[in-house]
Short mmCIF file of C-alpha atoms and ligand atoms in Angstrom, two decimals:
data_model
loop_
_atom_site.label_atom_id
_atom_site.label_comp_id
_atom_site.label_asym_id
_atom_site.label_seq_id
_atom_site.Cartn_x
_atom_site.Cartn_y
_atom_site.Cartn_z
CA UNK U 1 -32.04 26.43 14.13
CA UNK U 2 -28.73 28.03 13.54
CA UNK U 3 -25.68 25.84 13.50
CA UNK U 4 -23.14 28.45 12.63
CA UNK U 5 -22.57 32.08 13.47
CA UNK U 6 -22.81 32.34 9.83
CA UNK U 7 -24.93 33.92 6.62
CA UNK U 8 -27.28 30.56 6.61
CA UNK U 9 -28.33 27.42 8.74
CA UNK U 10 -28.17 23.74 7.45
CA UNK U 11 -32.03 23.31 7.67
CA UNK U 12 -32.42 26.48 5.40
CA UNK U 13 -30.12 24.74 2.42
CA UNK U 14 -31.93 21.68 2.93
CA UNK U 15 -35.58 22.35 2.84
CA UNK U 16 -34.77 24.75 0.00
CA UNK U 17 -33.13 21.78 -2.03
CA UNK U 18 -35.59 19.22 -0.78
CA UNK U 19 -38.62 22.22 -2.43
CA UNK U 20 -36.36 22.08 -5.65
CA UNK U 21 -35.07 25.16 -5.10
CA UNK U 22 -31.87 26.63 -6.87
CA UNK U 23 -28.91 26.84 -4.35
CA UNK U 24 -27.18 30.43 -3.77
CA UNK U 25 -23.70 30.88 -4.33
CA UNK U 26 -23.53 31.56 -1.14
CA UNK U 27 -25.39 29.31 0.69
CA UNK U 28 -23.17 26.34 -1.51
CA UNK U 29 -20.26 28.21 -0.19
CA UNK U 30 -21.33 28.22 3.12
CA UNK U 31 -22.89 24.53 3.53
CA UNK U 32 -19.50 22.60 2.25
CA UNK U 33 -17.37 24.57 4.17
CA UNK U 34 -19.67 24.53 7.88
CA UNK U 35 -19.63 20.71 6.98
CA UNK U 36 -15.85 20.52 6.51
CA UNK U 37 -15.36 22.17 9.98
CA UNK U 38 -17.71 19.92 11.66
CA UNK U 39 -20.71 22.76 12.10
CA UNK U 40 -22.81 21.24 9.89
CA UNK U 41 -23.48 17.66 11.56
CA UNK U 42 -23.51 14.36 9.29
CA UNK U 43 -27.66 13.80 9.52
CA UNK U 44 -28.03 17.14 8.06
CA UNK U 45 -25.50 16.80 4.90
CA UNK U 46 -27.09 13.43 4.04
CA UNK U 47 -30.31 14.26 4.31
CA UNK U 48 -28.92 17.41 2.05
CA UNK U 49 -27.61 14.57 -0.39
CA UNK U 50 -30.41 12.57 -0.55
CA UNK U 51 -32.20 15.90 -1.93
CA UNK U 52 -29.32 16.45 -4.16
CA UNK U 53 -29.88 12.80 -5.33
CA UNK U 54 -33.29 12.98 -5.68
CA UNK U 55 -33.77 16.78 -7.05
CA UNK U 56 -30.46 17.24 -9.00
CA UNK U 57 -28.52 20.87 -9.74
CA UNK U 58 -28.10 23.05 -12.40
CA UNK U 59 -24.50 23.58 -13.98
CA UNK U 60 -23.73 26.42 -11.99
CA UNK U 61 -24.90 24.44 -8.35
CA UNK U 62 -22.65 21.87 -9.63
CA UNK U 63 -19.43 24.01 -10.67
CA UNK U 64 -19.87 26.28 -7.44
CA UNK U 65 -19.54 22.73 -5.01
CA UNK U 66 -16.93 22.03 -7.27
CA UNK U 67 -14.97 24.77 -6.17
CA UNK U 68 -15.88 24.73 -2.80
CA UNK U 69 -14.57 21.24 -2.26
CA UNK U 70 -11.54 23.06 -4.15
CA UNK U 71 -11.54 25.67 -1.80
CA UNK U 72 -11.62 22.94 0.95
CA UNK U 73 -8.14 22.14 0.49
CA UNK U 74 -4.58 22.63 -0.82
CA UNK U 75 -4.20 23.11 -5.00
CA UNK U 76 -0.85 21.82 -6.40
CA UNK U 77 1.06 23.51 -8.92
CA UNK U 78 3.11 21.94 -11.85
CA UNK U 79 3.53 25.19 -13.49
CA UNK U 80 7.54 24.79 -12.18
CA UNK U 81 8.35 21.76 -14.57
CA UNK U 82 9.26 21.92 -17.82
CA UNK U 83 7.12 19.25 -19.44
CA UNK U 84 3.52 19.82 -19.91
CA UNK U 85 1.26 17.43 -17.84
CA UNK U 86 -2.12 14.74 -18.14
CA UNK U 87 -3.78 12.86 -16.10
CA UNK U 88 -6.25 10.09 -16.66
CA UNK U 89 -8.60 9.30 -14.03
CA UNK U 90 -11.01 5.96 -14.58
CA UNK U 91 -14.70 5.74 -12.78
CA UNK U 92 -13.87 2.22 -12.06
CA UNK U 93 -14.15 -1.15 -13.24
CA UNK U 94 -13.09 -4.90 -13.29
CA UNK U 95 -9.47 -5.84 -14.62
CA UNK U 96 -8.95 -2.00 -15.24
CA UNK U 97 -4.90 -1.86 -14.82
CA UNK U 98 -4.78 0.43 -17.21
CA UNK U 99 -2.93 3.41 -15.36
CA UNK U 100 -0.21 1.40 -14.54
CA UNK U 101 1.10 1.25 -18.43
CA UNK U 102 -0.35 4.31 -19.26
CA UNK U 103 1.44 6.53 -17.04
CA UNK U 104 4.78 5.57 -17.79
CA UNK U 105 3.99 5.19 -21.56
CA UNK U 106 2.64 9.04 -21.52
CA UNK U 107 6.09 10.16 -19.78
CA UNK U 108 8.14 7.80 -22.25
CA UNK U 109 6.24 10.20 -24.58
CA UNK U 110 7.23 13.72 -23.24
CA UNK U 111 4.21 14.69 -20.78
CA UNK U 112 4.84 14.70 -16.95
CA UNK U 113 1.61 12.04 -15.52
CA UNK U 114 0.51 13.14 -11.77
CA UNK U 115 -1.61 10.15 -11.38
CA UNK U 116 -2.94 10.56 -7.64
CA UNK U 117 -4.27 7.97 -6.89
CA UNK U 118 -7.00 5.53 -4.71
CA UNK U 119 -7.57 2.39 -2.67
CA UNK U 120 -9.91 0.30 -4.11
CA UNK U 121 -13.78 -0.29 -2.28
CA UNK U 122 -15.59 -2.86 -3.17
CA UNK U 123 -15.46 -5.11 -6.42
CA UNK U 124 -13.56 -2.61 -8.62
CA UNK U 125 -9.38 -2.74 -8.02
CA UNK U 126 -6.96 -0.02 -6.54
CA UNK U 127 -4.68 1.30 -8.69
CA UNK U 128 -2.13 1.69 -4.97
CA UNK U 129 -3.61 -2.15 -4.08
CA UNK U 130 -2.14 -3.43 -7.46
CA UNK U 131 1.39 -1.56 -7.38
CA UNK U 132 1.41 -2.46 -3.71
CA UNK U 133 2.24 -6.06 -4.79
CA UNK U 134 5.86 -5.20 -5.94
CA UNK U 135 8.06 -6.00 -3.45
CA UNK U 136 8.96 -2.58 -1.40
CA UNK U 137 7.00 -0.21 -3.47
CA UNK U 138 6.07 2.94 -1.38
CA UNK U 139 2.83 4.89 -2.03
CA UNK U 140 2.73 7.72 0.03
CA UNK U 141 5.01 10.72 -0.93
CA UNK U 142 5.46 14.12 0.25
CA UNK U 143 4.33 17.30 -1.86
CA UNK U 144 7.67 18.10 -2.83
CA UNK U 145 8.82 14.16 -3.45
CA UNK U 146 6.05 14.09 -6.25
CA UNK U 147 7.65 17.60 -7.68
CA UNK U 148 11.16 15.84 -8.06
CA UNK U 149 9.62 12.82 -9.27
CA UNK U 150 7.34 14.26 -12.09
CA UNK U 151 10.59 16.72 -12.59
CA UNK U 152 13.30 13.80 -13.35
CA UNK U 153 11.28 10.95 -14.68
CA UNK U 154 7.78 12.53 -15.79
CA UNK U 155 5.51 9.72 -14.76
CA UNK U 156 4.50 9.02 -10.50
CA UNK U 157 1.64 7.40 -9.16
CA UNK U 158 0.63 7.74 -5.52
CA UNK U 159 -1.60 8.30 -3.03
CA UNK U 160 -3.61 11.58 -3.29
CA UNK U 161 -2.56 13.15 0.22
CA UNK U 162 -5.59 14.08 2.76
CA UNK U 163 -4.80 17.80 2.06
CA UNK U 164 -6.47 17.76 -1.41
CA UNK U 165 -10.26 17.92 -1.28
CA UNK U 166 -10.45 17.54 2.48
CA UNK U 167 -14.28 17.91 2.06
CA UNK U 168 -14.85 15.33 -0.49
CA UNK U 169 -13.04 12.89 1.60
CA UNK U 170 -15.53 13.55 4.64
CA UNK U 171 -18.95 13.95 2.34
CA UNK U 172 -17.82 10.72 0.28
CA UNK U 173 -17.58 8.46 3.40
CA UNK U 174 -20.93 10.04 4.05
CA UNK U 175 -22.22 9.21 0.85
CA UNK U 176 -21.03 5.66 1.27
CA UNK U 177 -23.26 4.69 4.17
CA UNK U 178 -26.48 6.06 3.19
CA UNK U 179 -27.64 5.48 -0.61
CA UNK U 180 -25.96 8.69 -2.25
CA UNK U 181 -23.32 7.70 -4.05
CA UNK U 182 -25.13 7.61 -7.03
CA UNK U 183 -26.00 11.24 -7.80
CA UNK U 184 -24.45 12.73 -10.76
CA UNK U 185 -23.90 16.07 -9.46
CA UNK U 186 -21.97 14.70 -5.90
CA UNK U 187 -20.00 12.22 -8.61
CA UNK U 188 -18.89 14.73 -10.95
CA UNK U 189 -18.21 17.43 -8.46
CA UNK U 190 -16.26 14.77 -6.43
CA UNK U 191 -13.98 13.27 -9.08
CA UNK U 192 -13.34 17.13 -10.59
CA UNK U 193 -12.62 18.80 -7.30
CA UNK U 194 -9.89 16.24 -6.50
CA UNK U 195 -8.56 16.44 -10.34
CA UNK U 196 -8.56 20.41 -10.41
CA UNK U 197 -6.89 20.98 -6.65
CA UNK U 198 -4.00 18.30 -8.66
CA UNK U 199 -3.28 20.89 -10.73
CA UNK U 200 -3.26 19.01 -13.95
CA UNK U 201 -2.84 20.77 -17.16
CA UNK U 202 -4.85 18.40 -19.29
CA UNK U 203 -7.47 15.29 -18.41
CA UNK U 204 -9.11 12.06 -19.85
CA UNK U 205 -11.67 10.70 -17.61
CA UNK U 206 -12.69 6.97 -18.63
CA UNK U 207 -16.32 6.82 -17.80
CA UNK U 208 -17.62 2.96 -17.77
CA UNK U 209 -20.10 1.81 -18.99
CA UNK U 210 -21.55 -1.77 -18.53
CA UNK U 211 -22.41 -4.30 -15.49
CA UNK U 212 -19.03 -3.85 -13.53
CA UNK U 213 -19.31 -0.03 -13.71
CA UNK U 214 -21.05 2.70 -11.30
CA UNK U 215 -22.98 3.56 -14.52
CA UNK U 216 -24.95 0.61 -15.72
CA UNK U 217 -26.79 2.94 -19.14
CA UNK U 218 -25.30 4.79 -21.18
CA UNK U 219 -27.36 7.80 -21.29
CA UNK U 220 -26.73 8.37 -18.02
CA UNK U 221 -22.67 7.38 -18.26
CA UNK U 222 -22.81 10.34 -21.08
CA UNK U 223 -24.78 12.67 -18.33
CA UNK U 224 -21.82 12.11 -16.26
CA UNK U 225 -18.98 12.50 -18.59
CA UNK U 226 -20.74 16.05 -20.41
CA UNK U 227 -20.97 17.19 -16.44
CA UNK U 228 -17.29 16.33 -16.32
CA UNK U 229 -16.10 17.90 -18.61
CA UNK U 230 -17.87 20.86 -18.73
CA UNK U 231 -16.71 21.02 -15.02
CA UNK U 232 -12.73 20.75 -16.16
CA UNK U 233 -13.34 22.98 -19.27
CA UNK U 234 -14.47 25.68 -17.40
CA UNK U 235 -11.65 25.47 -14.48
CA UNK U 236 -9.00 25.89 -17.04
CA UNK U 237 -8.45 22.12 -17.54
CA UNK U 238 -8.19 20.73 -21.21
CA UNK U 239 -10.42 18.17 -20.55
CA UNK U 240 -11.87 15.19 -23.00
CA UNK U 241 -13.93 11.90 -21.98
CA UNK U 242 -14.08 8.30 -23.44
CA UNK U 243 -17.37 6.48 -22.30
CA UNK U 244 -15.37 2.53 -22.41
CA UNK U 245 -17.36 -0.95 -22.14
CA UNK U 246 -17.22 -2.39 -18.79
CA UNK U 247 -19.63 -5.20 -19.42
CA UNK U 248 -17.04 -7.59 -20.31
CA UNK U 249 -13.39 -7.02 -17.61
CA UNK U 250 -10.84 -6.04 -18.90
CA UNK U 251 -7.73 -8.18 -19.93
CA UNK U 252 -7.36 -11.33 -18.39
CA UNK U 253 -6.89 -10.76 -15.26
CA UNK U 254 -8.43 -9.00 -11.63
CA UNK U 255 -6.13 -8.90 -8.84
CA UNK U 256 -3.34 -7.18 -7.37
CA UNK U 257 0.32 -9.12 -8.57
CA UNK U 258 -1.81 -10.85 -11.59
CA UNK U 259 -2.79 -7.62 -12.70
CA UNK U 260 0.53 -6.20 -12.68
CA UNK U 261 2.10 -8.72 -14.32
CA UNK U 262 -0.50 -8.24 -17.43
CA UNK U 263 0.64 -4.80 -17.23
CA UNK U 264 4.19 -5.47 -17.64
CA UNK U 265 2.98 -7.78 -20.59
CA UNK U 266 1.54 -4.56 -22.24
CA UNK U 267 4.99 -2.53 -21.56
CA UNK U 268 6.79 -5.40 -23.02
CA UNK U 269 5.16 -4.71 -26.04
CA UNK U 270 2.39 -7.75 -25.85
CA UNK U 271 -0.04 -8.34 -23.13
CA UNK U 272 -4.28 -8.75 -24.24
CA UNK U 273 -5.42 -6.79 -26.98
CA UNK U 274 -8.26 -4.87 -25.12
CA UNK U 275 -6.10 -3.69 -23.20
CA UNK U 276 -3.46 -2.71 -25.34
CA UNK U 277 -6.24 -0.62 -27.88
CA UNK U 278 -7.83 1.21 -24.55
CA UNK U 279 -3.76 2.37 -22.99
CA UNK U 280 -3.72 3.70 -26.60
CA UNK U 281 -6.58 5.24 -26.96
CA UNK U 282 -6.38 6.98 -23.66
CA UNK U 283 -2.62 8.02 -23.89
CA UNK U 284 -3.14 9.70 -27.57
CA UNK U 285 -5.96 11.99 -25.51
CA UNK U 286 -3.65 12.76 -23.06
CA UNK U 287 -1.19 13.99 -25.54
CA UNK U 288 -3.48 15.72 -27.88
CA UNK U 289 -4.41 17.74 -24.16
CA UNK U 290 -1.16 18.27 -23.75
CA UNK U 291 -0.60 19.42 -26.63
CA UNK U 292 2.29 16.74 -27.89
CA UNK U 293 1.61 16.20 -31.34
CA UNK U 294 4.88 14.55 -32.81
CA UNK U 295 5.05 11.13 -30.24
CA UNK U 296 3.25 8.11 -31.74
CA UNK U 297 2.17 5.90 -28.35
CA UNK U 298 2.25 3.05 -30.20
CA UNK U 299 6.42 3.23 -30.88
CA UNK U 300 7.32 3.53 -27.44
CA UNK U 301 5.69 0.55 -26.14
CA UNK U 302 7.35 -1.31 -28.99
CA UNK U 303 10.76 0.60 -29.08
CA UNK U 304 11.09 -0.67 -24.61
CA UNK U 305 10.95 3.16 -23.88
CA UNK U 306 7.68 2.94 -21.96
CA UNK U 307 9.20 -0.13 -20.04
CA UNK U 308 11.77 1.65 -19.17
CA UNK U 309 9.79 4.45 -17.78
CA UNK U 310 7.89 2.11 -15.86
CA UNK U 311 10.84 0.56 -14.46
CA UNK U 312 12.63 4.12 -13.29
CA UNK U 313 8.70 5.00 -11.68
CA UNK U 314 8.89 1.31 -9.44
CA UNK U 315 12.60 2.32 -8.41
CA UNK U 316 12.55 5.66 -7.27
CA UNK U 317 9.11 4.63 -4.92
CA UNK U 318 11.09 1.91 -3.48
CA UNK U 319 10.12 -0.79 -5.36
CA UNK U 320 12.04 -3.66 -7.41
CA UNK U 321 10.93 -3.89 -10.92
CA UNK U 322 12.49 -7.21 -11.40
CA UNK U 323 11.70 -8.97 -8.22
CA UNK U 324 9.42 -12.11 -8.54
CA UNK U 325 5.62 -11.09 -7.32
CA UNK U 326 3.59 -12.32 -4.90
CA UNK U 327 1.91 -15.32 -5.88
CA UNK U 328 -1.50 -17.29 -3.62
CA UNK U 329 -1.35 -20.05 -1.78
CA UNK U 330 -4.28 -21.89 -3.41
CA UNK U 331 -5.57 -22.04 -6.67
CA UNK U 332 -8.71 -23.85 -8.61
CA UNK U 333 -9.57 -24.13 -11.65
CA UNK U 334 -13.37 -23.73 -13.12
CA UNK U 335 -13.84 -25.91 -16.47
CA UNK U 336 -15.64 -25.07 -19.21
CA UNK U 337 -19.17 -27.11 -18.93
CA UNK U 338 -19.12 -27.84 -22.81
CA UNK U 339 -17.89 -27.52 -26.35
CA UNK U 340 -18.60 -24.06 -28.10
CA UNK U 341 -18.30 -20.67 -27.99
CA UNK U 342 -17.57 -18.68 -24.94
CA UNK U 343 -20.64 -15.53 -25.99
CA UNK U 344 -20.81 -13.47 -22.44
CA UNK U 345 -18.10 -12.76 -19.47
CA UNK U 346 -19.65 -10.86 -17.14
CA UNK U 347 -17.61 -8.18 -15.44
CA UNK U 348 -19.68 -7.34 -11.99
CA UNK U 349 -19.87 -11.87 -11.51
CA UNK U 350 -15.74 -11.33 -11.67
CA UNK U 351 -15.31 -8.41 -10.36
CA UNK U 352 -17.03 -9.69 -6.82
CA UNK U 353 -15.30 -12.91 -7.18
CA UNK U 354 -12.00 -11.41 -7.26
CA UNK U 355 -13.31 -9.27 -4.18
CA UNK U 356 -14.44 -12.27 -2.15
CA UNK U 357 -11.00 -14.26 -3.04
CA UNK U 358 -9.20 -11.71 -1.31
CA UNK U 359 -8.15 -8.74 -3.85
CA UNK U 360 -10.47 -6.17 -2.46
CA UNK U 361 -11.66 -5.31 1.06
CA UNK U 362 -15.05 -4.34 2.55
CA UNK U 363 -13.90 -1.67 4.75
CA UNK U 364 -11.55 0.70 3.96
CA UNK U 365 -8.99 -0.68 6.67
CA UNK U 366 -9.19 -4.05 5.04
CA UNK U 367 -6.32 -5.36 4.29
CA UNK U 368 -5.85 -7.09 0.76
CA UNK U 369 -4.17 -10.30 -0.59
CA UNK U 370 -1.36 -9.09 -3.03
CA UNK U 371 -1.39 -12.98 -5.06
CA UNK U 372 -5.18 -12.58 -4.77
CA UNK U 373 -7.82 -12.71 -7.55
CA UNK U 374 -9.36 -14.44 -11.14
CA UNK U 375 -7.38 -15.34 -14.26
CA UNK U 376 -9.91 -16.02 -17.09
CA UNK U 377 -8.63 -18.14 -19.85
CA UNK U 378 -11.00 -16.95 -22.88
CA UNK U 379 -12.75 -13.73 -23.72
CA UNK U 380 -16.61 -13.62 -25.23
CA UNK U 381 -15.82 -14.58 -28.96
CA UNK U 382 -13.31 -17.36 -28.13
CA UNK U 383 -14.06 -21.37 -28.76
CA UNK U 384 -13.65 -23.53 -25.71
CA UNK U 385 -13.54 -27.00 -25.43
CA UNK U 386 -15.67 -29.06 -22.48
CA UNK U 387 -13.30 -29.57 -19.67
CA UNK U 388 -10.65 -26.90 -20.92
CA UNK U 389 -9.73 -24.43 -18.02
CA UNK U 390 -11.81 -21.22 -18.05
CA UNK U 391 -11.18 -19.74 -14.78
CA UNK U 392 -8.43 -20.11 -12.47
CA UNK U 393 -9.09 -18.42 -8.84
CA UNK U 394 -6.17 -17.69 -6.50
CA UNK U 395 -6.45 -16.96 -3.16
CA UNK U 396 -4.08 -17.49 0.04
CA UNK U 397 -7.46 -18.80 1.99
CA UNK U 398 -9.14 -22.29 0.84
CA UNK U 399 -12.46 -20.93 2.59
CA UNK U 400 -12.68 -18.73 0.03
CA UNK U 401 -13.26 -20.52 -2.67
CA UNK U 402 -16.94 -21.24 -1.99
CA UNK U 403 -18.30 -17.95 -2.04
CA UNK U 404 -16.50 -16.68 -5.25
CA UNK U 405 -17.65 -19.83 -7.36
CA UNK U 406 -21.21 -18.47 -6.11
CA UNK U 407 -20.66 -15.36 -7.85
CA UNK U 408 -19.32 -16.72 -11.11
CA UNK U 409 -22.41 -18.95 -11.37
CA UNK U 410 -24.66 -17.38 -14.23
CA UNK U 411 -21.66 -15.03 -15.03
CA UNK U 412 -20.90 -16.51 -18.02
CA UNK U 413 -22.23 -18.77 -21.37
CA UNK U 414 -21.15 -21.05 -23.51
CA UNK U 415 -23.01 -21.48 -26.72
CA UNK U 416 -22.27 -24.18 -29.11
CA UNK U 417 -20.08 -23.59 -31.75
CA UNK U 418 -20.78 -21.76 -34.92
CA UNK U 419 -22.76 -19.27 -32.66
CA UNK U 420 -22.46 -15.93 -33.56
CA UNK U 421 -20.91 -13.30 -31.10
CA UNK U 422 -21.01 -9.58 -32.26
CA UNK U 423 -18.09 -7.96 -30.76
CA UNK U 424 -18.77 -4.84 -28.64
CA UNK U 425 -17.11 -1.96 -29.48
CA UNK U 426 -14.22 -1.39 -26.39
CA UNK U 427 -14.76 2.70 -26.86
CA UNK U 428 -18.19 3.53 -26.89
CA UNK U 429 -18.02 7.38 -27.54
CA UNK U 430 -15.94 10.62 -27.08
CA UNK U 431 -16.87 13.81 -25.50
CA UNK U 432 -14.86 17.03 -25.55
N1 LIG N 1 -15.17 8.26 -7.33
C1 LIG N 1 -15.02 9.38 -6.63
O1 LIG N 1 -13.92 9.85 -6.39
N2 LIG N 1 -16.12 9.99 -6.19
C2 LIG N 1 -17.38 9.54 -6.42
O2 LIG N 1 -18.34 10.15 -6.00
C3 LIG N 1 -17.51 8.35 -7.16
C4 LIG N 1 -16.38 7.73 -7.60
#
């Protein structure tokens, strides 16, 4: 059957994938962009997936869908500013608020940050969720507002616009509903066509690692980052990977306003420690890609430069850097259950109780609670004492609260004290 007045049919590219056949050039060409117009119909792309999923691609299948997602769409082009420019893009995980310092800090430092950015799904956070909290802060800007923003101030965050990637967008929803998300070719080729149509000139990806990440092993988290990378590498992007823990959340906080706030603690100069050592980590590979050699990170968060980044990024969207946030209606507070040592804090049992408190939606036109989500009170390592406040939930809706105790139940141990906990390493391992 021919769909398409075109060099192949969807049934063709199928039963050659599902026989674990090499794709053509051409017929990769021709299959993304049939399915972008709407000639190739939905049952025939997932089924195309699943064989994807189950049979993999080589490099070259993977860096030719690449580019025809690329091809899909619009590119941008920084090549007008004066600054050189990095981006950071994170596979997802609980607590991660770690673009919101880090883009500002990287500008403070010299290098223009396009940090285009998502909605959050499920029980990982939005980066355009959490900045939503600040009183009037705007996250959709035109083409040419980004320019003038990167061009005067170095550092914006916003939403990626539908005209990058256009068939990513429609093959991701896809994936979504019917079990193939998880293939490493779709994910690399989906996170790397939306990067390289940015136009970046350099690129950290943050693969996780852990229980509250897509990638639960590491082998298969380094699988992912090497097909990454390679992918950026060969499309002209200086491009470098941390695989980070995301067994534990990060910080002290998941939520929209609670998470920004823990930001601000970081641009202050203070704010948790884990999260301090990963904005580091990540912003010295973004300026190694860029090719800034002479900033030291670490001075600007101290020296209020970063803050005041930060502060010029929340003003020109709109927003009020100063203004009080959003705080819930309703709170409780989870004790600790004895006297010891706090030895595991697991990020997927917080990560869905933030979700079902209110921070995240199940559908993508959800809305979400800004004053939503969990504040933990000790990290794995830290003594407690029976009674002492370990969790505080916040929600705006009391009927919440039910559900997202459920999902901390078994999420966490207390040992008694003098026991042991060997501290995991935050960054696992480095590729590029
Ligand atoms: N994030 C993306 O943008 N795409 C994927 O496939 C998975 C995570």
């Amino acid at each position: 059957m021919t769909n398409d007045a075109g060099a192949h049919d969807a049934v063709e590219v199928i039963t050659a994938k599902r026989d674990r056949h090499e794709l053509s050039d051409s017929q990769i060409d021709w299959v993304v962009d049939a399915y972008t117009r709407g000639a190739v119909a939905d049952e025939q792309m997932s089924s195309l997936a699943m064989a994807i999923l189950l049979n993999g691609m080589t490099r070259r299948e993977i860096a030719r869908w690449t580019g025809a997602m690329i091809a899909s769409g619009e590119r941008m082009d920084f090549s007008s500013l004066s600054r050189p420019t990095a981006d950071k893009h994170s596979t997802g995980g609980v607590g991660d608020k770690i673009t919101l310092p880090l883009a500002p800090l990287v500008a403070a430092c010299g290098v223009a940050v396009p940090q285009l950015s998502g909605r959050g799904l499920g029980h990982t956070g939005g980066t355009l969720d959490k900045l939503e909290a600040i009183p009037g802060w705007r996250a959709s800007l035109s083409n040419a507002e980004i320019l003038d923003q990167l061009d005067s101030l170095g550092a914006v965050i916003c939403a990626a616009g539908d005209g990058l990637a256009p068939a990513d967008k429609k093959l991701y929803a896809l994936r979504d509903v019917t079990g193939t998300v998880e293939a490493i070719p779709l994910i690399a080729s989906s996170i790397m066509s939306k990067k390289i149509a940015e136009g970046t000139g350099a690129l950290v990806l943050d693969v996780k690692v852990g229980s509250g990440a897509f990638m639960k092993d590491v082998d298969r988290a380094r699988e992912l980052a090497e097909t990454m990378v390679a992918l950026g590498t060969d499309a002209g992007v200086r491009t470098t990977a941390l695989l980070t823990d995301m067994s534990t959340p990060l910080g002290l906080t998941a939520g929209n306003a609670i998470e920004v706030a823990e930001s601000v603690e970081v641009l202050a100069g203070g704010g948790p420690a884990d999260v301090v050592e990963l904005t580091l980590a990540l912003a010295r590979e973004m300026l190694a890609g860029a090719g800034v050699t002479d900033a030291d990170p670490a001075d600007k968060l101290a020296d209020g430069s970063a803050m005041d980044a930060w502060k010029a990024m929340i003003r020109a969207q709109g927003g009020d850097p100063d203004a009080e946030l959003p705080v819930a209606r309703e709170s409780h507070v989870v004790v600790a259950p004895s006297t010891g040592v706090l030895t595991r804090l697991d990020a997927m049992a917080v990560g869905l109780a933030a979700w079902r408190l209110g921070a995240g939606r199940a559908r993508k036109e959800d809305p979400v609670q800004a004053g939503a989500g969990v504040v933990w009170h000790a990290r794995p390592g830290d003594a407690v004492t029976e009674g002492q406040p370990l969790f505080t939930l916040l929600t705006d809706d009391e009927h919440r609260f039910e559900r997202a105790l459920a999902s901390l139940e078994g999420g966490y141990d207390v040992a008694p004290a003098g026991t042991e906990v060997t501290p995991q390493p935050l960054v696992i391992d480095r590729i590029g």
